[in-house]
Amino acid sequence: MVIPAQIRSQAGLRPGMELQVIREGSSVRLVPDVPRPELVRVGGRLVARPTAEPSERSEVDVARLVAEGRNRWPW
């Protein structure tokens, strides 16, 4: 399966990365198969801490993703 470069970049996909295939009705989602964070209690709050090594983590611009999500709706 070929995933366009722009989509790979936005999703933080790297060569050799394993993906999970999730079937939802008539749709199929590809989700990176990455270690999930663990929840740690810090000062009475639960904080998500990554379990993956820093070299295995993808770079994600969260502010850009939020802006793209907001801008796609026709308000």
N, CA, C and O atoms as a Tripos MOL2 file, in Angstrom:
@<TRIPOS>MOLECULE
protein
  300   299    75     0     0
PROTEIN
NO_CHARGES

@<TRIPOS>ATOM
      1 N           0.8460   -1.1620    0.0000 N.3       1 MET1
      2 CA          0.0000    0.0000    0.0000 C.3       1 MET1
      3 C           0.8960    1.2320    0.0000 C.2       1 MET1
      4 O           1.8770    1.2940    0.7420 O.2       1 MET1
      5 N           0.5600    2.1990   -0.8260 N.am      2 VAL2
      6 CA          1.3250    3.4400   -0.9150 C.3       2 VAL2
      7 C           0.5540    4.5410   -0.1900 C.2       2 VAL2
      8 O          -0.6180    4.7900   -0.4700 O.2       2 VAL2
      9 N           1.2410    5.1920    0.7490 N.am      3 ILE3
     10 CA          0.6530    6.3140    1.4790 C.3       3 ILE3
     11 C           1.3840    7.5660    1.0120 C.2       3 ILE3
     12 O           2.6080    7.6370    1.1260 O.2       3 ILE3
     13 N           0.6560    8.5630    0.4840 N.am      4 PRO4
     14 CA          1.3050    9.7790   -0.0230 C.3       4 PRO4
     15 C           2.2150   10.4280    1.0200 C.2       4 PRO4
     16 O           1.9340   10.3810    2.2170 O.2       4 PRO4
     17 N           3.3020   11.0310    0.5540 N.am      5 ALA5
     18 CA          4.3170   11.6260    1.4180 C.3       5 ALA5
     19 C           3.7400   12.6620    2.3730 C.2       5 ALA5
     20 O           4.1230   12.6980    3.5420 O.2       5 ALA5
     21 N           2.8240   13.5070    1.8980 N.am      6 GLN6
     22 CA          2.2540   14.5450    2.7610 C.3       6 GLN6
     23 C           1.4830   13.9230    3.9270 C.2       6 GLN6
     24 O           1.5640   14.4080    5.0550 O.2       6 GLN6
     25 N           0.7460   12.8660    3.6580 N.am      7 ILE7
     26 CA         -0.0150   12.1930    4.7190 C.3       7 ILE7
     27 C           0.9370   11.4980    5.6850 C.2       7 ILE7
     28 O           0.7270   11.5450    6.8970 O.2       7 ILE7
     29 N           1.9910   10.8480    5.1600 N.am      8 ARG8
     30 CA          2.9820   10.2070    6.0340 C.3       8 ARG8
     31 C           3.6100   11.2360    6.9560 C.2       8 ARG8
     32 O           3.7890   10.9810    8.1470 O.2       8 ARG8
     33 N           3.9470   12.3970    6.4110 N.am      9 SER9
     34 CA          4.5770   13.4470    7.2020 C.3       9 SER9
     35 C           3.6340   13.9550    8.2890 C.2       9 SER9
     36 O           4.0390   14.0960    9.4430 O.2       9 SER9
     37 N           2.3860   14.2300    7.9330 N.am     10 GLN10
     38 CA          1.4110   14.7380    8.9000 C.3      10 GLN10
     39 C           1.1290   13.7340   10.0020 C.2      10 GLN10
     40 O           0.9000   14.1140   11.1500 O.2      10 GLN10
     41 N           1.1460   12.4460    9.6560 N.am     11 ALA11
     42 CA          0.8420   11.3980   10.6270 C.3      11 ALA11
     43 C           2.0650   10.9570   11.4150 C.2      11 ALA11
     44 O           1.9480   10.1570   12.3440 O.2      11 ALA11
     45 N           3.2480   11.4730   11.0520 N.am     12 GLY12
     46 CA          4.4620   11.0930   11.7550 C.3      12 GLY12
     47 C           4.9150    9.6760   11.4400 C.2      12 GLY12
     48 O           5.5840    9.0430   12.2570 O.2      12 GLY12
     49 N           4.5530    9.1700   10.2560 N.am     13 LEU13
     50 CA          4.9430    7.8150    9.8650 C.3      13 LEU13
     51 C           6.3690    7.8220    9.3300 C.2      13 LEU13
     52 O           6.7630    8.7120    8.5770 O.2      13 LEU13
     53 N           7.1340    6.8120    9.7370 N.am     14 ARG14
     54 CA          8.5190    6.6780    9.2940 C.3      14 ARG14
     55 C           8.6970    5.3490    8.5810 C.2      14 ARG14
     56 O           7.9140    4.4250    8.8010 O.2      14 ARG14
     57 N           9.7190    5.2310    7.7230 N.am     15 PRO15
     58 CA          9.9650    3.9660    7.0310 C.3      15 PRO15
     59 C          10.1400    2.8240    8.0330 C.2      15 PRO15
     60 O          10.8320    2.9710    9.0410 O.2      15 PRO15
     61 N           9.5170    1.7070    7.7490 N.am     16 GLY16
     62 CA          9.6350    0.5300    8.5980 C.3      16 GLY16
     63 C           8.7010    0.5080    9.7900 C.2      16 GLY16
     64 O           8.6590   -0.4850   10.5160 O.2      16 GLY16
     65 N           7.9470    1.5830   10.0130 N.am     17 MET17
     66 CA          7.0290    1.6430   11.1480 C.3      17 MET17
     67 C           5.8930    0.6470   10.9330 C.2      17 MET17
     68 O           5.3250    0.5670    9.8440 O.2      17 MET17
     69 N           5.5680   -0.1050   11.9730 N.am     18 GLU18
     70 CA          4.4700   -1.0560   11.8820 C.3      18 GLU18
     71 C           3.1460   -0.3450   12.1400 C.2      18 GLU18
     72 O           3.0590    0.5540   12.9770 O.2      18 GLU18
     73 N           2.1150   -0.7660   11.4030 N.am     19 LEU19
     74 CA          0.7900   -0.1760   11.5200 C.3      19 LEU19
     75 C          -0.2200   -1.2400   11.9200 C.2      19 LEU19
     76 O          -0.1130   -2.3930   11.5040 O.2      19 LEU19
     77 N          -1.1890   -0.8550   12.7200 N.am     20 GLN20
     78 CA         -2.3210   -1.7230   13.0210 C.3      20 GLN20
     79 C          -3.4140   -1.4080   12.0060 C.2      20 GLN20
     80 O          -3.6230   -0.2450   11.6610 O.2      20 GLN20
     81 N          -4.1000   -2.4210   11.5350 N.am     21 VAL21
     82 CA         -5.2270   -2.2420   10.6290 C.3      21 VAL21
     83 C          -6.4920   -2.4510   11.4490 C.2      21 VAL21
     84 O          -6.7220   -3.5350   11.9860 O.2      21 VAL21
     85 N          -7.3080   -1.4060   11.5420 N.am     22 ILE22
     86 CA         -8.5320   -1.4610   12.3380 C.3      22 ILE22
     87 C          -9.7170   -1.3180   11.4030 C.2      22 ILE22
     88 O          -9.8310   -0.3310   10.6770 O.2      22 ILE22
     89 N         -10.5890   -2.2980   11.4230 N.am     23 ARG23
     90 CA        -11.7840   -2.2720   10.5740 C.3      23 ARG23
     91 C         -12.9450   -1.7390   11.3770 C.2      23 ARG23
     92 O         -13.2420   -2.2460   12.4590 O.2      23 ARG23
     93 N         -13.6070   -0.7150   10.8550 N.am     24 GLU24
     94 CA        -14.7510   -0.0800   11.5160 C.3      24 GLU24
     95 C         -15.8840   -0.0140   10.5090 C.2      24 GLU24
     96 O         -15.9630    0.9300    9.7240 O.2      24 GLU24
     97 N         -16.7540   -1.0000   10.5250 N.am     25 GLY25
     98 CA        -17.8410   -1.0500    9.5520 C.3      25 GLY25
     99 C         -17.2680   -1.2240    8.1590 C.2      25 GLY25
    100 O         -16.5770   -2.2060    7.8890 O.2      25 GLY25
    101 N         -17.5490   -0.2820    7.2740 N.am     26 SER26
    102 CA        -17.0290   -0.3600    5.9080 C.3      26 SER26
    103 C         -15.7460    0.4480    5.7370 C.2      26 SER26
    104 O         -15.2470    0.5930    4.6210 O.2      26 SER26
    105 N         -15.2090    0.9780    6.8430 N.am     27 SER27
    106 CA        -13.9760    1.7690    6.7910 C.3      27 SER27
    107 C         -12.8120    0.9790    7.3750 C.2      27 SER27
    108 O         -12.9990    0.0650    8.1780 O.2      27 SER27
    109 N         -11.6180    1.3500    6.9570 N.am     28 VAL28
    110 CA        -10.3990    0.7610    7.4920 C.3      28 VAL28
    111 C          -9.4920    1.8940    7.9300 C.2      28 VAL28
    112 O          -9.2820    2.8540    7.1890 O.2      28 VAL28
    113 N          -8.9490    1.7790    9.1540 N.am     29 ARG29
    114 CA         -8.0180    2.7880    9.6640 C.3      29 ARG29
    115 C          -6.6550    2.1480    9.8340 C.2      29 ARG29
    116 O          -6.5490    0.9990   10.2640 O.2      29 ARG29
    117 N          -5.6160    2.8900    9.4980 N.am     30 LEU30
    118 CA         -4.2410    2.4700    9.7510 C.3      30 LEU30
    119 C          -3.7360    3.2960   10.9260 C.2      30 LEU30
    120 O          -3.7380    4.5260   10.8720 O.2      30 LEU30
    121 N          -3.3080    2.6290   11.9750 N.am     31 VAL31
    122 CA         -2.8720    3.2960   13.1940 C.3      31 VAL31
    123 C          -1.4610    2.8310   13.5180 C.2      31 VAL31
    124 O          -1.2000    1.6280   13.5330 O.2      31 VAL31
    125 N          -0.5380    3.7660   13.7790 N.am     32 PRO32
    126 CA          0.8160    3.3440   14.1400 C.3      32 PRO32
    127 C           0.7900    2.4130   15.3510 C.2      32 PRO32
    128 O           0.1200    2.6950   16.3440 O.2      32 PRO32
    129 N           1.5150    1.3170   15.2640 N.am     33 ASP33
    130 CA          1.6120    0.3550   16.3540 C.3      33 ASP33
    131 C           2.7770    0.7760   17.2310 C.2      33 ASP33
    132 O           3.9000    0.2990   17.0680 O.2      33 ASP33
    133 N           2.4950    1.6740   18.1600 N.am     34 VAL34
    134 CA          3.5360    2.2360   19.0280 C.3      34 VAL34
    135 C           3.1970    1.9410   20.4840 C.2      34 VAL34
    136 O           2.0320    1.7340   20.8250 O.2      34 VAL34
    137 N           4.2080    1.9230   21.3360 N.am     35 PRO35
    138 CA          3.9430    1.7100   22.7590 C.3      35 PRO35
    139 C           3.0530    2.8280   23.2970 C.2      35 PRO35
    140 O           3.2810    4.0040   23.0130 O.2      35 PRO35
    141 N           2.0690    2.4640   24.0540 N.am     36 ARG36
    142 CA          1.1560    3.4450   24.6480 C.3      36 ARG36
    143 C           1.7770    4.0350   25.9090 C.2      36 ARG36
    144 O           2.5980    3.3830   26.5540 O.2      36 ARG36
    145 N           1.4000    5.2510   26.2670 N.am     37 PRO37
    146 CA          1.9480    5.8500   27.4890 C.3      37 PRO37
    147 C           1.4000    5.1480   28.7280 C.2      37 PRO37
    148 O           0.3630    4.4870   28.6830 O.2      37 PRO37
    149 N           2.1170    5.3090   29.8210 N.am     38 GLU38
    150 CA          1.6220    4.7940   31.0910 C.3      38 GLU38
    151 C           1.1420    5.9660   31.9260 C.2      38 GLU38
    152 O           1.6740    7.0710   31.8160 O.2      38 GLU38
    153 N           0.1430    5.7310   32.7550 N.am     39 LEU39
    154 CA         -0.3630    6.7760   33.6320 C.3      39 LEU39
    155 C           0.3700    6.7100   34.9590 C.2      39 LEU39
    156 O           0.4580    5.6540   35.5850 O.2      39 LEU39
    157 N           0.8980    7.8610   35.3810 N.am     40 VAL40
    158 CA          1.6670    7.9630   36.6190 C.3      40 VAL40
    159 C           1.0340    9.0440   37.4680 C.2      40 VAL40
    160 O           0.6970   10.1150   36.9620 O.2      40 VAL40
    161 N           0.8680    8.7760   38.7570 N.am     41 ARG41
    162 CA          0.2980    9.7720   39.6540 C.3      41 ARG41
    163 C           1.4020   10.7290   40.0970 C.2      41 ARG41
    164 O           2.4070   10.3110   40.6730 O.2      41 ARG41
    165 N           1.2020   12.0310   39.8190 N.am     42 VAL42
    166 CA          2.1620   13.0750   40.2010 C.3      42 VAL42
    167 C           1.3940   14.1540   40.9360 C.2      42 VAL42
    168 O           0.5710   14.8530   40.3450 O.2      42 VAL42
    169 N           1.6610   14.2900   42.2220 N.am     43 GLY43
    170 CA          1.0050   15.3260   43.0120 C.3      43 GLY43
    171 C          -0.5100   15.2470   42.9770 C.2      43 GLY43
    172 O          -1.1700   16.2830   42.8890 O.2      43 GLY43
    173 N          -1.0760   14.0710   43.0430 N.am     44 GLY44
    174 CA         -2.5240   13.9190   43.0550 C.3      44 GLY44
    175 C          -3.1620   13.9150   41.6800 C.2      44 GLY44
    176 O          -4.3830   13.7960   41.5740 O.2      44 GLY44
    177 N          -2.3760   14.0410   40.6270 N.am     45 ARG45
    178 CA         -2.9140   14.0390   39.2620 C.3      45 ARG45
    179 C          -2.3300   12.8720   38.4840 C.2      45 ARG45
    180 O          -1.2210   12.4160   38.7610 O.2      45 ARG45
    181 N          -3.0880   12.3960   37.5090 N.am     46 LEU46
    182 CA         -2.5720   11.3700   36.6190 C.3      46 LEU46
    183 C          -1.9210   12.0450   35.4200 C.2      46 LEU46
    184 O          -2.5220   12.9060   34.7770 O.2      46 LEU46
    185 N          -0.6930   11.6490   35.1270 N.am     47 VAL47
    186 CA          0.0710   12.2160   34.0270 C.3      47 VAL47
    187 C           0.4650   11.0800   33.0950 C.2      47 VAL47
    188 O           0.9240   10.0300   33.5440 O.2      47 VAL47
    189 N           0.2860   11.2930   31.7950 N.am     48 ALA48
    190 CA          0.6940   10.2880   30.8140 C.3      48 ALA48
    191 C           2.1770   10.4490   30.5320 C.2      48 ALA48
    192 O           2.6310   11.5260   30.1470 O.2      48 ALA48
    193 N           2.9340    9.3660   30.7260 N.am     49 ARG49
    194 CA          4.3640    9.3670   30.4700 C.3      49 ARG49
    195 C           4.6460    8.3970   29.3260 C.2      49 ARG49
    196 O           4.1360    7.2770   29.3310 O.2      49 ARG49
    197 N           5.4430    8.8050   28.3550 N.am     50 PRO50
    198 CA          5.7390    7.9060   27.2360 C.3      50 PRO50
    199 C           6.5510    6.7030   27.6960 C.2      50 PRO50
    200 O           7.3850    6.8080   28.5960 O.2      50 PRO50
    201 N           6.2950    5.5500   27.0630 N.am     51 THR51
    202 CA          7.0690    4.3460   27.3490 C.3      51 THR51
    203 C           8.0760    4.0690   26.2350 C.2      51 THR51
    204 O           8.9810    3.2510   26.4010 O.2      51 THR51
    205 N           7.9190    4.7510   25.1000 N.am     52 ALA52
    206 CA          8.8390    4.5640   23.9700 C.3      52 ALA52
    207 C          10.1140    5.3600   24.2070 C.2      52 ALA52
    208 O          10.1050    6.3990   24.8680 O.2      52 ALA52
    209 N          11.2030    4.8560   23.6580 N.am     53 GLU53
    210 CA         12.4780    5.5750   23.7310 C.3      53 GLU53
    211 C          12.3620    6.8710   22.9240 C.2      53 GLU53
    212 O          11.6180    6.9160   21.9450 O.2      53 GLU53
    213 N          13.0850    7.9240   23.3170 N.am     54 PRO54
    214 CA         13.0220    9.1970   22.5880 C.3      54 PRO54
    215 C          13.3070    9.0530   21.0890 C.2      54 PRO54
    216 O          12.7050    9.7530   20.2750 O.2      54 PRO54
    217 N          14.2040    8.1660   20.7290 N.am     55 SER55
    218 CA         14.5360    7.9900   19.3060 C.3      55 SER55
    219 C          13.3990    7.3410   18.5230 C.2      55 SER55
    220 O          13.3630    7.4320   17.2960 O.2      55 SER55
    221 N          12.4660    6.6860   19.2230 N.am     56 GLU56
    222 CA         11.3390    6.0150   18.5660 C.3      56 GLU56
    223 C          10.1070    6.9090   18.4640 C.2      56 GLU56
    224 O           9.1460    6.5540   17.7820 O.2      56 GLU56
    225 N          10.1200    8.0480   19.1230 N.am     57 ARG57
    226 CA          8.9510    8.9430   19.1300 C.3      57 ARG57
    227 C           8.9390    9.8030   17.8800 C.2      57 ARG57
    228 O           9.9820   10.2660   17.4170 O.2      57 ARG57
    229 N           7.7480   10.0120   17.3400 N.am     58 SER58
    230 CA          7.6320   10.8630   16.1610 C.3      58 SER58
    231 C           7.4540   12.3140   16.5900 C.2      58 SER58
    232 O           6.9460   12.5970   17.6760 O.2      58 SER58
    233 N           7.8750   13.2170   15.7300 N.am     59 GLU59
    234 CA          7.7000   14.6520   15.9800 C.3      59 GLU59
    235 C           6.2950   15.0330   15.5380 C.2      59 GLU59
    236 O           5.9320   14.8140   14.3820 O.2      59 GLU59
    237 N           5.5090   15.5930   16.4300 N.am     60 VAL60
    238 CA          4.1430   15.9870   16.1140 C.3      60 VAL60
    239 C           3.9480   17.4240   16.5640 C.2      60 VAL60
    240 O           4.2450   17.7690   17.7080 O.2      60 VAL60
    241 N           3.4500   18.2590   15.6660 N.am     61 ASP61
    242 CA          3.1510   19.6500   15.9890 C.3      61 ASP61
    243 C           1.6860   19.7080   16.4220 C.2      61 ASP61
    244 O           0.7930   19.8480   15.5870 O.2      61 ASP61
    245 N           1.4450   19.6010   17.7240 N.am     62 VAL62
    246 CA          0.0870   19.5200   18.2530 C.3      62 VAL62
    247 C          -0.7130   20.7830   17.9300 C.2      62 VAL62
    248 O          -1.8850   20.6900   17.5660 O.2      62 VAL62
    249 N          -0.1070   21.9450   18.0540 N.am     63 ALA63
    250 CA         -0.8170   23.2010   17.7730 C.3      63 ALA63
    251 C          -1.3040   23.2280   16.3190 C.2      63 ALA63
    252 O          -2.4180   23.6750   16.0440 O.2      63 ALA63
    253 N          -0.4660   22.7480   15.3900 N.am     64 ARG64
    254 CA         -0.8620   22.7160   13.9830 C.3      64 ARG64
    255 C          -2.0170   21.7390   13.7730 C.2      64 ARG64
    256 O          -2.9570   22.0380   13.0360 O.2      64 ARG64
    257 N          -1.9510   20.5750   14.4150 N.am     65 LEU65
    258 CA         -3.0330   19.5940   14.2700 C.3      65 LEU65
    259 C          -4.3590   20.1360   14.8090 C.2      65 LEU65
    260 O          -5.4110   19.9190   14.2070 O.2      65 LEU65
    261 N          -4.3050   20.8380   15.9380 N.am     66 VAL66
    262 CA         -5.5200   21.4280   16.5120 C.3      66 VAL66
    263 C          -6.0740   22.4890   15.5660 C.2      66 VAL66
    264 O          -7.2800   22.5370   15.3250 O.2      66 VAL66
    265 N          -5.1970   23.3420   15.0280 N.am     67 ALA67
    266 CA         -5.6390   24.3910   14.0970 C.3      67 ALA67
    267 C          -6.2630   23.7790   12.8410 C.2      67 ALA67
    268 O          -7.2880   24.2640   12.3600 O.2      67 ALA67
    269 N          -5.6550   22.7210   12.3090 N.am     68 GLU68
    270 CA         -6.2180   22.0640   11.1310 C.3      68 GLU68
    271 C          -7.5930   21.4850   11.4330 C.2      68 GLU68
    272 O          -8.5040   21.5700   10.6100 O.2      68 GLU68
    273 N          -7.7390   20.8950   12.6180 N.am     69 GLY69
    274 CA         -9.0420   20.3420   13.0160 C.3      69 GLY69
    275 C         -10.0910   21.4250   13.1330 C.2      69 GLY69
    276 O         -11.2310   21.2290   12.7130 O.2      69 GLY69
    277 N          -9.7300   22.5580   13.6910 N.am     70 ARG70
    278 CA        -10.6920   23.6600   13.8380 C.3      70 ARG70
    279 C         -11.0530   24.2640   12.4790 C.2      70 ARG70
    280 O         -12.2070   24.6150   12.2350 O.2      70 ARG70
    281 N         -10.0650   24.3800   11.6050 N.am     71 ASN71
    282 CA        -10.2920   25.0270   10.3120 C.3      71 ASN71
    283 C         -11.0640   24.1710    9.3190 C.2      71 ASN71
    284 O         -11.5600   24.6930    8.3200 O.2      71 ASN71
    285 N         -11.1770   22.8750    9.5660 N.am     72 ARG72
    286 CA        -11.8810   22.0330    8.6070 C.3      72 ARG72
    287 C         -13.4030   22.0890    8.7550 C.2      72 ARG72
    288 O         -14.1280   21.6400    7.8670 O.2      72 ARG72
    289 N         -13.8810   22.6280    9.8540 N.am     73 TRP73
    290 CA        -15.3190   22.7180   10.0630 C.3      73 TRP73
    291 C         -15.8480   24.0360    9.4950 C.2      73 TRP73
    292 O         -15.2400   25.0840    9.7120 O.2      73 TRP73
    293 N         -16.9610   24.0000    8.7770 N.am     74 PRO74
    294 CA        -17.5160   25.2370    8.1620 C.3      74 PRO74
    295 C         -18.4130   26.0110    9.1350 C.2      74 PRO74
    296 O         -19.6320   26.0360    8.9620 O.2      74 PRO74
    297 N         -17.8320   26.6280   10.1340 N.am     75 TRP75
    298 CA        -18.6430   27.4060   11.0870 C.3      75 TRP75
    299 C         -18.9830   28.7390   10.5190 C.2      75 TRP75
    300 O         -19.6590   29.5340   11.1720 O.2      75 TRP75
@<TRIPOS>BOND
     1     1     2 1
     2     2     3 1
     3     3     4 2
     4     3     5 am
     5     5     6 1
     6     6     7 1
     7     7     8 2
     8     7     9 am
     9     9    10 1
    10    10    11 1
    11    11    12 2
    12    11    13 am
    13    13    14 1
    14    14    15 1
    15    15    16 2
    16    15    17 am
    17    17    18 1
    18    18    19 1
    19    19    20 2
    20    19    21 am
    21    21    22 1
    22    22    23 1
    23    23    24 2
    24    23    25 am
    25    25    26 1
    26    26    27 1
    27    27    28 2
    28    27    29 am
    29    29    30 1
    30    30    31 1
    31    31    32 2
    32    31    33 am
    33    33    34 1
    34    34    35 1
    35    35    36 2
    36    35    37 am
    37    37    38 1
    38    38    39 1
    39    39    40 2
    40    39    41 am
    41    41    42 1
    42    42    43 1
    43    43    44 2
    44    43    45 am
    45    45    46 1
    46    46    47 1
    47    47    48 2
    48    47    49 am
    49    49    50 1
    50    50    51 1
    51    51    52 2
    52    51    53 am
    53    53    54 1
    54    54    55 1
    55    55    56 2
    56    55    57 am
    57    57    58 1
    58    58    59 1
    59    59    60 2
    60    59    61 am
    61    61    62 1
    62    62    63 1
    63    63    64 2
    64    63    65 am
    65    65    66 1
    66    66    67 1
    67    67    68 2
    68    67    69 am
    69    69    70 1
    70    70    71 1
    71    71    72 2
    72    71    73 am
    73    73    74 1
    74    74    75 1
    75    75    76 2
    76    75    77 am
    77    77    78 1
    78    78    79 1
    79    79    80 2
    80    79    81 am
    81    81    82 1
    82    82    83 1
    83    83    84 2
    84    83    85 am
    85    85    86 1
    86    86    87 1
    87    87    88 2
    88    87    89 am
    89    89    90 1
    90    90    91 1
    91    91    92 2
    92    91    93 am
    93    93    94 1
    94    94    95 1
    95    95    96 2
    96    95    97 am
    97    97    98 1
    98    98    99 1
    99    99   100 2
   100    99   101 am
   101   101   102 1
   102   102   103 1
   103   103   104 2
   104   103   105 am
   105   105   106 1
   106   106   107 1
   107   107   108 2
   108   107   109 am
   109   109   110 1
   110   110   111 1
   111   111   112 2
   112   111   113 am
   113   113   114 1
   114   114   115 1
   115   115   116 2
   116   115   117 am
   117   117   118 1
   118   118   119 1
   119   119   120 2
   120   119   121 am
   121   121   122 1
   122   122   123 1
   123   123   124 2
   124   123   125 am
   125   125   126 1
   126   126   127 1
   127   127   128 2
   128   127   129 am
   129   129   130 1
   130   130   131 1
   131   131   132 2
   132   131   133 am
   133   133   134 1
   134   134   135 1
   135   135   136 2
   136   135   137 am
   137   137   138 1
   138   138   139 1
   139   139   140 2
   140   139   141 am
   141   141   142 1
   142   142   143 1
   143   143   144 2
   144   143   145 am
   145   145   146 1
   146   146   147 1
   147   147   148 2
   148   147   149 am
   149   149   150 1
   150   150   151 1
   151   151   152 2
   152   151   153 am
   153   153   154 1
   154   154   155 1
   155   155   156 2
   156   155   157 am
   157   157   158 1
   158   158   159 1
   159   159   160 2
   160   159   161 am
   161   161   162 1
   162   162   163 1
   163   163   164 2
   164   163   165 am
   165   165   166 1
   166   166   167 1
   167   167   168 2
   168   167   169 am
   169   169   170 1
   170   170   171 1
   171   171   172 2
   172   171   173 am
   173   173   174 1
   174   174   175 1
   175   175   176 2
   176   175   177 am
   177   177   178 1
   178   178   179 1
   179   179   180 2
   180   179   181 am
   181   181   182 1
   182   182   183 1
   183   183   184 2
   184   183   185 am
   185   185   186 1
   186   186   187 1
   187   187   188 2
   188   187   189 am
   189   189   190 1
   190   190   191 1
   191   191   192 2
   192   191   193 am
   193   193   194 1
   194   194   195 1
   195   195   196 2
   196   195   197 am
   197   197   198 1
   198   198   199 1
   199   199   200 2
   200   199   201 am
   201   201   202 1
   202   202   203 1
   203   203   204 2
   204   203   205 am
   205   205   206 1
   206   206   207 1
   207   207   208 2
   208   207   209 am
   209   209   210 1
   210   210   211 1
   211   211   212 2
   212   211   213 am
   213   213   214 1
   214   214   215 1
   215   215   216 2
   216   215   217 am
   217   217   218 1
   218   218   219 1
   219   219   220 2
   220   219   221 am
   221   221   222 1
   222   222   223 1
   223   223   224 2
   224   223   225 am
   225   225   226 1
   226   226   227 1
   227   227   228 2
   228   227   229 am
   229   229   230 1
   230   230   231 1
   231   231   232 2
   232   231   233 am
   233   233   234 1
   234   234   235 1
   235   235   236 2
   236   235   237 am
   237   237   238 1
   238   238   239 1
   239   239   240 2
   240   239   241 am
   241   241   242 1
   242   242   243 1
   243   243   244 2
   244   243   245 am
   245   245   246 1
   246   246   247 1
   247   247   248 2
   248   247   249 am
   249   249   250 1
   250   250   251 1
   251   251   252 2
   252   251   253 am
   253   253   254 1
   254   254   255 1
   255   255   256 2
   256   255   257 am
   257   257   258 1
   258   258   259 1
   259   259   260 2
   260   259   261 am
   261   261   262 1
   262   262   263 1
   263   263   264 2
   264   263   265 am
   265   265   266 1
   266   266   267 1
   267   267   268 2
   268   267   269 am
   269   269   270 1
   270   270   271 1
   271   271   272 2
   272   271   273 am
   273   273   274 1
   274   274   275 1
   275   275   276 2
   276   275   277 am
   277   277   278 1
   278   278   279 1
   279   279   280 2
   280   279   281 am
   281   281   282 1
   282   282   283 1
   283   283   284 2
   284   283   285 am
   285   285   286 1
   286   286   287 1
   287   287   288 2
   288   287   289 am
   289   289   290 1
   290   290   291 1
   291   291   292 2
   292   291   293 am
   293   293   294 1
   294   294   295 1
   295   295   296 2
   296   295   297 am
   297   297   298 1
   298   298   299 1
   299   299   300 2
@<TRIPOS>SUBSTRUCTURE
     1 MET1         2 RESIDUE 1 A MET
     2 VAL2         6 RESIDUE 1 A VAL
     3 ILE3        10 RESIDUE 1 A ILE
     4 PRO4        14 RESIDUE 1 A PRO
     5 ALA5        18 RESIDUE 1 A ALA
     6 GLN6        22 RESIDUE 1 A GLN
     7 ILE7        26 RESIDUE 1 A ILE
     8 ARG8        30 RESIDUE 1 A ARG
     9 SER9        34 RESIDUE 1 A SER
    10 GLN10       38 RESIDUE 1 A GLN
    11 ALA11       42 RESIDUE 1 A ALA
    12 GLY12       46 RESIDUE 1 A GLY
    13 LEU13       50 RESIDUE 1 A LEU
    14 ARG14       54 RESIDUE 1 A ARG
    15 PRO15       58 RESIDUE 1 A PRO
    16 GLY16       62 RESIDUE 1 A GLY
    17 MET17       66 RESIDUE 1 A MET
    18 GLU18       70 RESIDUE 1 A GLU
    19 LEU19       74 RESIDUE 1 A LEU
    20 GLN20       78 RESIDUE 1 A GLN
    21 VAL21       82 RESIDUE 1 A VAL
    22 ILE22       86 RESIDUE 1 A ILE
    23 ARG23       90 RESIDUE 1 A ARG
    24 GLU24       94 RESIDUE 1 A GLU
    25 GLY25       98 RESIDUE 1 A GLY
    26 SER26      102 RESIDUE 1 A SER
    27 SER27      106 RESIDUE 1 A SER
    28 VAL28      110 RESIDUE 1 A VAL
    29 ARG29      114 RESIDUE 1 A ARG
    30 LEU30      118 RESIDUE 1 A LEU
    31 VAL31      122 RESIDUE 1 A VAL
    32 PRO32      126 RESIDUE 1 A PRO
    33 ASP33      130 RESIDUE 1 A ASP
    34 VAL34      134 RESIDUE 1 A VAL
    35 PRO35      138 RESIDUE 1 A PRO
    36 ARG36      142 RESIDUE 1 A ARG
    37 PRO37      146 RESIDUE 1 A PRO
    38 GLU38      150 RESIDUE 1 A GLU
    39 LEU39      154 RESIDUE 1 A LEU
    40 VAL40      158 RESIDUE 1 A VAL
    41 ARG41      162 RESIDUE 1 A ARG
    42 VAL42      166 RESIDUE 1 A VAL
    43 GLY43      170 RESIDUE 1 A GLY
    44 GLY44      174 RESIDUE 1 A GLY
    45 ARG45      178 RESIDUE 1 A ARG
    46 LEU46      182 RESIDUE 1 A LEU
    47 VAL47      186 RESIDUE 1 A VAL
    48 ALA48      190 RESIDUE 1 A ALA
    49 ARG49      194 RESIDUE 1 A ARG
    50 PRO50      198 RESIDUE 1 A PRO
    51 THR51      202 RESIDUE 1 A THR
    52 ALA52      206 RESIDUE 1 A ALA
    53 GLU53      210 RESIDUE 1 A GLU
    54 PRO54      214 RESIDUE 1 A PRO
    55 SER55      218 RESIDUE 1 A SER
    56 GLU56      222 RESIDUE 1 A GLU
    57 ARG57      226 RESIDUE 1 A ARG
    58 SER58      230 RESIDUE 1 A SER
    59 GLU59      234 RESIDUE 1 A GLU
    60 VAL60      238 RESIDUE 1 A VAL
    61 ASP61      242 RESIDUE 1 A ASP
    62 VAL62      246 RESIDUE 1 A VAL
    63 ALA63      250 RESIDUE 1 A ALA
    64 ARG64      254 RESIDUE 1 A ARG
    65 LEU65      258 RESIDUE 1 A LEU
    66 VAL66      262 RESIDUE 1 A VAL
    67 ALA67      266 RESIDUE 1 A ALA
    68 GLU68      270 RESIDUE 1 A GLU
    69 GLY69      274 RESIDUE 1 A GLY
    70 ARG70      278 RESIDUE 1 A ARG
    71 ASN71      282 RESIDUE 1 A ASN
    72 ARG72      286 RESIDUE 1 A ARG
    73 TRP73      290 RESIDUE 1 A TRP
    74 PRO74      294 RESIDUE 1 A PRO
    75 TRP75      298 RESIDUE 1 A TRP
